[in-house]
Tab-separated table of N, CA and C in Angstrom:
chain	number	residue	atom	x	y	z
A	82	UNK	N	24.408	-6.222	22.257
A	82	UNK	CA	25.009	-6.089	23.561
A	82	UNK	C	24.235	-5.036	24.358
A	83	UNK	N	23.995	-5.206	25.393
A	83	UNK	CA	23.904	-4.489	26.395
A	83	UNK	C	24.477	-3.628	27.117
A	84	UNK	N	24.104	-2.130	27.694
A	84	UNK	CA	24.600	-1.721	27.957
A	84	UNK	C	24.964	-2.101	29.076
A	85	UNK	N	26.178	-1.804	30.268
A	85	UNK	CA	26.375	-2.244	32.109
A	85	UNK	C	25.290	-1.622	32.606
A	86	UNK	N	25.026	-0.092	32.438
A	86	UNK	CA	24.105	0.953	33.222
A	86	UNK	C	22.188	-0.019	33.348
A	87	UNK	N	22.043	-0.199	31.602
A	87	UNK	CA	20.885	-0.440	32.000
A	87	UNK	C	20.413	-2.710	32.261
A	88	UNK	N	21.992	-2.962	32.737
A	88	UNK	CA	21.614	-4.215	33.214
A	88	UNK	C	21.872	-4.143	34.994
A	89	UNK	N	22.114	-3.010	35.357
A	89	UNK	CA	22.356	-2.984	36.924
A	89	UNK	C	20.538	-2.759	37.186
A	90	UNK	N	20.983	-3.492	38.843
A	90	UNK	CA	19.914	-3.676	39.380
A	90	UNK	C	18.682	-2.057	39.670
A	91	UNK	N	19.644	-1.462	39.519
A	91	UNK	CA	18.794	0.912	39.723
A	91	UNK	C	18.110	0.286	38.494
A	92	UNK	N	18.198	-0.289	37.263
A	92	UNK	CA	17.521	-0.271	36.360
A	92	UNK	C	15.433	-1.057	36.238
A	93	UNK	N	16.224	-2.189	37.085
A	93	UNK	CA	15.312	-3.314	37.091
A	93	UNK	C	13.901	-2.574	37.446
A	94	UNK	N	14.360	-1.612	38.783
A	94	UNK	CA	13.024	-1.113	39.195
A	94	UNK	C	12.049	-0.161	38.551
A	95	UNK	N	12.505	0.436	37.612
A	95	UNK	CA	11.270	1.684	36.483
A	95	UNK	C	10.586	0.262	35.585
A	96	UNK	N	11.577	-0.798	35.483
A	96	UNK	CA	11.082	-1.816	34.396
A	96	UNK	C	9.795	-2.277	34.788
A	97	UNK	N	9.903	-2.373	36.339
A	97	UNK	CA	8.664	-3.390	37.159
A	97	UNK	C	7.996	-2.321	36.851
A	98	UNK	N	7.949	-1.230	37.966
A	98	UNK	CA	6.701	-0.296	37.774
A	98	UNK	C	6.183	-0.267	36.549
A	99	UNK	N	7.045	0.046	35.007
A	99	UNK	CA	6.318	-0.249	34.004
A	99	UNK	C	5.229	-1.185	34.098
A	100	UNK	N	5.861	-2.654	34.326
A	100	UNK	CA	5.015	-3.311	33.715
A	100	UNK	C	3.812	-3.724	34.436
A	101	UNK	N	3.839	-3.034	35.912
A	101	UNK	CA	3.030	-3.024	36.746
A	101	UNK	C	1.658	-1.925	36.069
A	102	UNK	N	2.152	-1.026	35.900
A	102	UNK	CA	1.307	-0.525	35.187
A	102	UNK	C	0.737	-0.319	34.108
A	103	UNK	N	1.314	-0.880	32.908
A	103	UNK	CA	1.145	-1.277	31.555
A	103	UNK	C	-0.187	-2.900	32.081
A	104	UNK	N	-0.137	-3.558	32.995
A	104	UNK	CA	-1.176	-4.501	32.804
A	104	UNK	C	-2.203	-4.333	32.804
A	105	UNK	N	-2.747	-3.482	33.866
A	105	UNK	CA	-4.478	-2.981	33.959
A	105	UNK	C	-4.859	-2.450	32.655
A	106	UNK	N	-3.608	-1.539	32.267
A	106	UNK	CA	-4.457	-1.048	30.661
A	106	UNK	C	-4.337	-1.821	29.810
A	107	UNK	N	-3.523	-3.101	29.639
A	107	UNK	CA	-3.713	-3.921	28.675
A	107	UNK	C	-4.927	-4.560	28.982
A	108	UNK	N	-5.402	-5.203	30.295
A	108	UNK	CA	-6.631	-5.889	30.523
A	108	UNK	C	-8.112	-4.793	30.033
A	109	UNK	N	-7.727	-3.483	30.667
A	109	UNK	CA	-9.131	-2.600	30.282
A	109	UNK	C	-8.972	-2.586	28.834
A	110	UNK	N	-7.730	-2.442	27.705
A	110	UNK	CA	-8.262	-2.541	26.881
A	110	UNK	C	-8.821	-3.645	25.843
A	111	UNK	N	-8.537	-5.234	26.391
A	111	UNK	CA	-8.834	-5.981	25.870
A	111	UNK	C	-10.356	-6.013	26.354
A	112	UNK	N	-11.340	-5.635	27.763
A	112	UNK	CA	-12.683	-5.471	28.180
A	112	UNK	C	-13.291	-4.519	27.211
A	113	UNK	N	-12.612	-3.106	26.819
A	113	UNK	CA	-13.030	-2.307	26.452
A	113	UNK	C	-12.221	-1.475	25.039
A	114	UNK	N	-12.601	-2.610	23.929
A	114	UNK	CA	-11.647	-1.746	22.997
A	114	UNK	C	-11.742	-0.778	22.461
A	115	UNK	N	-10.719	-0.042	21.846
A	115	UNK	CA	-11.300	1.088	21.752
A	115	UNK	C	-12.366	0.933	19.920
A	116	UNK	N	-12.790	1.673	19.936
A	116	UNK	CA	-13.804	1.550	18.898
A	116	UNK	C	-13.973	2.164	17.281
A	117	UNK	N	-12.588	3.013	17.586
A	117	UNK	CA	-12.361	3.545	16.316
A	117	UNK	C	-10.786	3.949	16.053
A	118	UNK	N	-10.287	3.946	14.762
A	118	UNK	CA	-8.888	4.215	14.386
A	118	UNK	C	-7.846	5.422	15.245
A	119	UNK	N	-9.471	6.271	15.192
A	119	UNK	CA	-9.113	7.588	15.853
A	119	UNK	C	-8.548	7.766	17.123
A	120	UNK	N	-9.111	6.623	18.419
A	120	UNK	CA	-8.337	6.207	19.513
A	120	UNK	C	-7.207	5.800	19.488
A	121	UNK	N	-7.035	4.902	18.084
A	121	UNK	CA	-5.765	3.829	18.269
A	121	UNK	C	-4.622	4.805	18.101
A	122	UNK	N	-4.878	6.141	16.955
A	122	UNK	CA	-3.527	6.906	16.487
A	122	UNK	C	-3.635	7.746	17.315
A	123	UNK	N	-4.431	8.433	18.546
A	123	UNK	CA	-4.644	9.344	19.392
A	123	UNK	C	-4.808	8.507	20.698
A	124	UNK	N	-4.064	7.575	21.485
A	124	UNK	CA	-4.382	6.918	22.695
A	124	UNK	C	-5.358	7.787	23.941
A	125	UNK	N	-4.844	9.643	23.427
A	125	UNK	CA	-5.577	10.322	24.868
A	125	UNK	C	-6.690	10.649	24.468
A	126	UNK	N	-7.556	10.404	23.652
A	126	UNK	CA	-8.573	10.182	23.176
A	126	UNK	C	-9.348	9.159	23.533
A	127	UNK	N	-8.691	8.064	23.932
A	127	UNK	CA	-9.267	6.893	24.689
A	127	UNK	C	-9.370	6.510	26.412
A	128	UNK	N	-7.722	7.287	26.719
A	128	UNK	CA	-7.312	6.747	27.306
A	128	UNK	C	-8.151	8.284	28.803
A	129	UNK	N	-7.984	9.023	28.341
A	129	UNK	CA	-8.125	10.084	29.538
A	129	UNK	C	-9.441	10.962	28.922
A	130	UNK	N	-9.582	11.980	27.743
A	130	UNK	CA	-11.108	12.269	27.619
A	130	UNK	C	-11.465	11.592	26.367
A	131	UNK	N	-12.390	11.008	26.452
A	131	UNK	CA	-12.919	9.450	25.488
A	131	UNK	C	-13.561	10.551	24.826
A	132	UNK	N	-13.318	9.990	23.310
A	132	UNK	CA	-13.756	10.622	22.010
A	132	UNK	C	-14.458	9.638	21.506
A	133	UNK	N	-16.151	8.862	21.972
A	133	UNK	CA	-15.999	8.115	20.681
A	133	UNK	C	-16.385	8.450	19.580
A	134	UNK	N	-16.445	8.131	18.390
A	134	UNK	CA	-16.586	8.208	17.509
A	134	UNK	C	-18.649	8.405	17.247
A	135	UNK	N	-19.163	9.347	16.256
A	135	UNK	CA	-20.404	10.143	16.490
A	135	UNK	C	-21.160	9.248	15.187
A	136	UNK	N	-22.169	8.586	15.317
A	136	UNK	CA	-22.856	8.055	14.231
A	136	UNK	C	-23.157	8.670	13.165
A	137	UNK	N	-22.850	8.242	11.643
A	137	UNK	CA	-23.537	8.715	10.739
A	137	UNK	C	-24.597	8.680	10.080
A	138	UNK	N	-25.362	9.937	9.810
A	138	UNK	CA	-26.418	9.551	9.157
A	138	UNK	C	-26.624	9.884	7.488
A	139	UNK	N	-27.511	9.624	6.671
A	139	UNK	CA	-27.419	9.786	5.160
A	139	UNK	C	-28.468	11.213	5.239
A	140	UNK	N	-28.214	12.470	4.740
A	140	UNK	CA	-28.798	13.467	4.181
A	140	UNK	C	-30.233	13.106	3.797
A	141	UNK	N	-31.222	13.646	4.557
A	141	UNK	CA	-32.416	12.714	4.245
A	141	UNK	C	-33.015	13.484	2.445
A	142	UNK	N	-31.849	13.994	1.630
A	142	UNK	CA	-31.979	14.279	-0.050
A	142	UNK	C	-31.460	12.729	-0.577
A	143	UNK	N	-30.542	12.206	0.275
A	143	UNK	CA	-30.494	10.608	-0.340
A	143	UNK	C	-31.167	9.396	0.111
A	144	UNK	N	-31.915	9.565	0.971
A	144	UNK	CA	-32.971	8.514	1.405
A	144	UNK	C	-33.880	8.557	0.437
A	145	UNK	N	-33.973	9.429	-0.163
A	145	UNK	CA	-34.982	9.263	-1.713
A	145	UNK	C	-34.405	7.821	-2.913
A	146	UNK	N	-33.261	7.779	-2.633
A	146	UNK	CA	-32.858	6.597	-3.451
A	146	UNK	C	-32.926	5.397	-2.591
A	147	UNK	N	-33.475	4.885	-2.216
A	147	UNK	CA	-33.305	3.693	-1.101
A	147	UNK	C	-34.514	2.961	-1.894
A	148	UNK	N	-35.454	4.039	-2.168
A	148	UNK	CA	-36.489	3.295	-2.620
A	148	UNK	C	-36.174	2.433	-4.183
A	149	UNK	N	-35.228	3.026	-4.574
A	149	UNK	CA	-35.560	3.115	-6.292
A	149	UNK	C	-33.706	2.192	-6.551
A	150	UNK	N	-32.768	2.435	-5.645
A	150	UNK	CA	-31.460	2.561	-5.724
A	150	UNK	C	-31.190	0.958	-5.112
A	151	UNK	N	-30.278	0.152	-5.428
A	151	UNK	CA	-29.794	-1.282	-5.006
A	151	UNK	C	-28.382	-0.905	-4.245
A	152	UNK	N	-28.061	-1.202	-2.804
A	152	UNK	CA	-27.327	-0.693	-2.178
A	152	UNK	C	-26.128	-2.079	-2.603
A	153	UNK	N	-24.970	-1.843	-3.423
A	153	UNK	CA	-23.952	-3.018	-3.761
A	153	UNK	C	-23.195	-3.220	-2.509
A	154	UNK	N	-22.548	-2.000	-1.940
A	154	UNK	CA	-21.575	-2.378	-1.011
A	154	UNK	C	-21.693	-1.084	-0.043
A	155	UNK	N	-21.224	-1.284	1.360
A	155	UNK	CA	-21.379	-0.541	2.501
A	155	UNK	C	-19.696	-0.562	3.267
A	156	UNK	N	-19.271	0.381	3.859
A	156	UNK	CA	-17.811	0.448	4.616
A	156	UNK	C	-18.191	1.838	5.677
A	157	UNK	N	-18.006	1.628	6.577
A	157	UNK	CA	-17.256	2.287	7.418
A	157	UNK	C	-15.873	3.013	7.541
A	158	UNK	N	-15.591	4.012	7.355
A	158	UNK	CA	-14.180	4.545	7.724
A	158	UNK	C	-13.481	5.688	8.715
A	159	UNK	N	-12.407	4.778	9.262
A	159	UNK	CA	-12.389	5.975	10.160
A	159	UNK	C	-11.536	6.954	9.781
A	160	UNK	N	-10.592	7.331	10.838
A	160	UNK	CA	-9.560	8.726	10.366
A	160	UNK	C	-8.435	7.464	10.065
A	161	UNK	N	-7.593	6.714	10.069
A	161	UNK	CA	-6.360	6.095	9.689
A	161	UNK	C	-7.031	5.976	8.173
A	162	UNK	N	-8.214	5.283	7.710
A	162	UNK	CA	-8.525	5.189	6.482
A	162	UNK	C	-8.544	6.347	5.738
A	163	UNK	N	-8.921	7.625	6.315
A	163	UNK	CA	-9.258	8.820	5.681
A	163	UNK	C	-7.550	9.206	5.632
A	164	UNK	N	-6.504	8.748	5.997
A	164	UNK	CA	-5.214	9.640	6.101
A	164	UNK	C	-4.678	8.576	5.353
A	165	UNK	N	-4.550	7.660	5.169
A	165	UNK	CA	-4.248	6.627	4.153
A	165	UNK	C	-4.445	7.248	2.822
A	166	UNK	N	-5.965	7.217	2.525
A	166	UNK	CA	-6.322	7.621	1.474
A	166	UNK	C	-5.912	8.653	1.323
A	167	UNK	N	-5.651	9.669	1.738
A	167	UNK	CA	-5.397	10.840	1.431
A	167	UNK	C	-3.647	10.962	1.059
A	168	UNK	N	-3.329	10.319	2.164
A	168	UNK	CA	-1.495	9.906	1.862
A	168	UNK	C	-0.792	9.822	-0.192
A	169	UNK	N	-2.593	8.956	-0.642
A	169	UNK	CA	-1.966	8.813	-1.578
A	169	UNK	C	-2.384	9.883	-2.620
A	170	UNK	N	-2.610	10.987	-2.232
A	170	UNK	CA	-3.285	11.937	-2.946
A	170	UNK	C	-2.148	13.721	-2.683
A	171	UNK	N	-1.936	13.592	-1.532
A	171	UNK	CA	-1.084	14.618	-1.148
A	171	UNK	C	0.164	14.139	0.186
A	172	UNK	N	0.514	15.048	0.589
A	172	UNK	CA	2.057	14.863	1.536
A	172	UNK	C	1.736	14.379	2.665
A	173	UNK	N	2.211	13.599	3.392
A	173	UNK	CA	2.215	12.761	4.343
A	173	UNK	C	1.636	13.756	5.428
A	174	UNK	N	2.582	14.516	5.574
A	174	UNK	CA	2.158	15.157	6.800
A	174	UNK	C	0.975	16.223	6.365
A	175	UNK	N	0.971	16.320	5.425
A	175	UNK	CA	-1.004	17.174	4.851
A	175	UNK	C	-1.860	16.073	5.206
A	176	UNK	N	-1.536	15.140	4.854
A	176	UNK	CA	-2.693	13.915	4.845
A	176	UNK	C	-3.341	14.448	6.213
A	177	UNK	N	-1.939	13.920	7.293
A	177	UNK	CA	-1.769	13.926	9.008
A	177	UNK	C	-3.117	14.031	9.383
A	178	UNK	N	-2.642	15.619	9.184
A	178	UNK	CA	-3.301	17.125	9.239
A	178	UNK	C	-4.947	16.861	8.959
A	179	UNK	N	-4.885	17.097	7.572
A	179	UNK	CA	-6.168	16.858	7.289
A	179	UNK	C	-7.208	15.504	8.070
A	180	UNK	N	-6.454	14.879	8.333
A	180	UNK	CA	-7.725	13.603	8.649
A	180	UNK	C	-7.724	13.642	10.482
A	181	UNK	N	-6.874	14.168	10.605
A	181	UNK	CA	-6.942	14.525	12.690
A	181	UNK	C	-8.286	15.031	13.191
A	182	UNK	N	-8.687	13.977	14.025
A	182	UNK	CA	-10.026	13.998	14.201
A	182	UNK	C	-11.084	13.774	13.562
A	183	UNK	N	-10.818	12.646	12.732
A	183	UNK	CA	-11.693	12.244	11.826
A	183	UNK	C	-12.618	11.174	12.604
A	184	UNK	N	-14.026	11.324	12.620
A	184	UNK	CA	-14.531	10.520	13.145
A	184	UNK	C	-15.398	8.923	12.377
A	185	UNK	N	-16.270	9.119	11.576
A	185	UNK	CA	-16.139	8.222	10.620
A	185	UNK	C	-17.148	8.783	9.356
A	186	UNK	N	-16.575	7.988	8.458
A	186	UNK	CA	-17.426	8.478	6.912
A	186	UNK	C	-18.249	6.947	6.434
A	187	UNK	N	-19.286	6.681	6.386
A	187	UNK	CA	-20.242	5.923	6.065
A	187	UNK	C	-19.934	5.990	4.471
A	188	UNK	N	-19.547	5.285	3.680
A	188	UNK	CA	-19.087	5.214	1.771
A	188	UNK	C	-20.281	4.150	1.554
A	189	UNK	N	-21.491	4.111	1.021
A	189	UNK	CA	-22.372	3.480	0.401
A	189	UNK	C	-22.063	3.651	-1.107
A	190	UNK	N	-21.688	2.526	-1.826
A	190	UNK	CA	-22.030	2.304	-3.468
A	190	UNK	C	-23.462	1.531	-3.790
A	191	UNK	N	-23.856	2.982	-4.199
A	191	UNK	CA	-25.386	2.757	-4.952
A	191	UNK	C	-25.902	2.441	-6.332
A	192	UNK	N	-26.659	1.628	-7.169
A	192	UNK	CA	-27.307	1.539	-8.163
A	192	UNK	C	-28.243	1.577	-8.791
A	193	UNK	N	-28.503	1.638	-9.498
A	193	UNK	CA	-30.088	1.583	-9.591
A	193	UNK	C	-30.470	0.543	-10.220
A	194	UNK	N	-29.268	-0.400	-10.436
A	194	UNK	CA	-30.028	-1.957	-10.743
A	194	UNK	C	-29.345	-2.197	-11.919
A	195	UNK	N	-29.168	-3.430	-12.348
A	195	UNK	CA	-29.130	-3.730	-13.704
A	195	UNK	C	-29.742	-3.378	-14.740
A	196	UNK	N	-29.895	-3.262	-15.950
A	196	UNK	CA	-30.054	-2.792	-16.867
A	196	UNK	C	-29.266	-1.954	-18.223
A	197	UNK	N	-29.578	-1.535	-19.228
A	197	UNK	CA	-28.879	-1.213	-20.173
A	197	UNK	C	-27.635	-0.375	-19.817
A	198	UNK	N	-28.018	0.557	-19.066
A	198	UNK	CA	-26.893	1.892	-18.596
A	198	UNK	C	-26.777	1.446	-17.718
A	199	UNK	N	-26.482	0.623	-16.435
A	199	UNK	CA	-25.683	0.036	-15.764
A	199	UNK	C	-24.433	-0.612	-15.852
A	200	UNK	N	-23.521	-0.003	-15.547
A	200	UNK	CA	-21.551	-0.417	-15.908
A	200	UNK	C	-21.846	-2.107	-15.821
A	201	UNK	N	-22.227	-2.484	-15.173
A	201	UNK	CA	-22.095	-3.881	-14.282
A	201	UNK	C	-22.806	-4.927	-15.424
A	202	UNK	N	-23.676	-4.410	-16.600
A	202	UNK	CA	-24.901	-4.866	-16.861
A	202	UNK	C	-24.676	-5.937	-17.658
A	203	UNK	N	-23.004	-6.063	-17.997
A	203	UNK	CA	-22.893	-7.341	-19.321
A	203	UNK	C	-21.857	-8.251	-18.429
A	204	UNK	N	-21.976	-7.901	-17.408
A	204	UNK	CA	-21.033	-9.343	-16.892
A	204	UNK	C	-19.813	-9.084	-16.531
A	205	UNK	N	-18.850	-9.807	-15.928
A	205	UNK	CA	-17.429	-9.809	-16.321
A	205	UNK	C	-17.037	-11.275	-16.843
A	206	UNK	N	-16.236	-11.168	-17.219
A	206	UNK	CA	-15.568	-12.527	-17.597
A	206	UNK	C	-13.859	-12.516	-17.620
């Protein structure tokens, strides 16, 4: 049920303006999405001073393995992933905390190939 107050007509009008103004930013953000987690859980980050997110690069002490190393798998993560993960490690609101302003972490799993001492090296079945 509804309340009387907010089905009278004084009501109707904050509704329009809403949605008058809720459209342009739905259209800018379907032109322009935002580009990282960090916008989505921080909107004024996107929305008024744009944070994007800062490229990572690898420590050029691990570009020494590129040559020698078999790259298995590659991810991107932003801050919702970094507070996730962390969620399940300590208190919700530590997680928060800790991952606020997280911009992104590049996670490369490296190998050095098949062979005897390689986990991977007998298969699964």
């Amino acid at each position: 049920m509804i309340p009387h107050p907010l089905r009278s007509p004084s009501a109707r009008g904050p509704a329009r303006r809403w949605a008058s103004d809720a459209i342009p930013t739905i259209e800018r953000i379907y032109d322009d999405p935002p580009p990282s987690t960090e916008q989505v859980l921080h909107p004024e980050k996107y929305h008024e001073e744009r944070d994007d997110p800062q490229e990572v690069t690898l420590p050029s002490a691990l570009s020494e393995l590129e040559a020698d190393w078999q790259e298995m798998d590659s991810e991107v993560m932003g801050e919702f992933f970094i507070r996730e993960y962390l969620a399940g490690h300590l208190s919700t609101d530590l997680a928060v905390v800790a991952a606020a302003g997280w911009d992104l972490a590049d996670l490369r799993h490296r190998s050095p190939g098949p062979g005897p001492g390689h986990p991977f090296a007998g298969g699964a079945g």
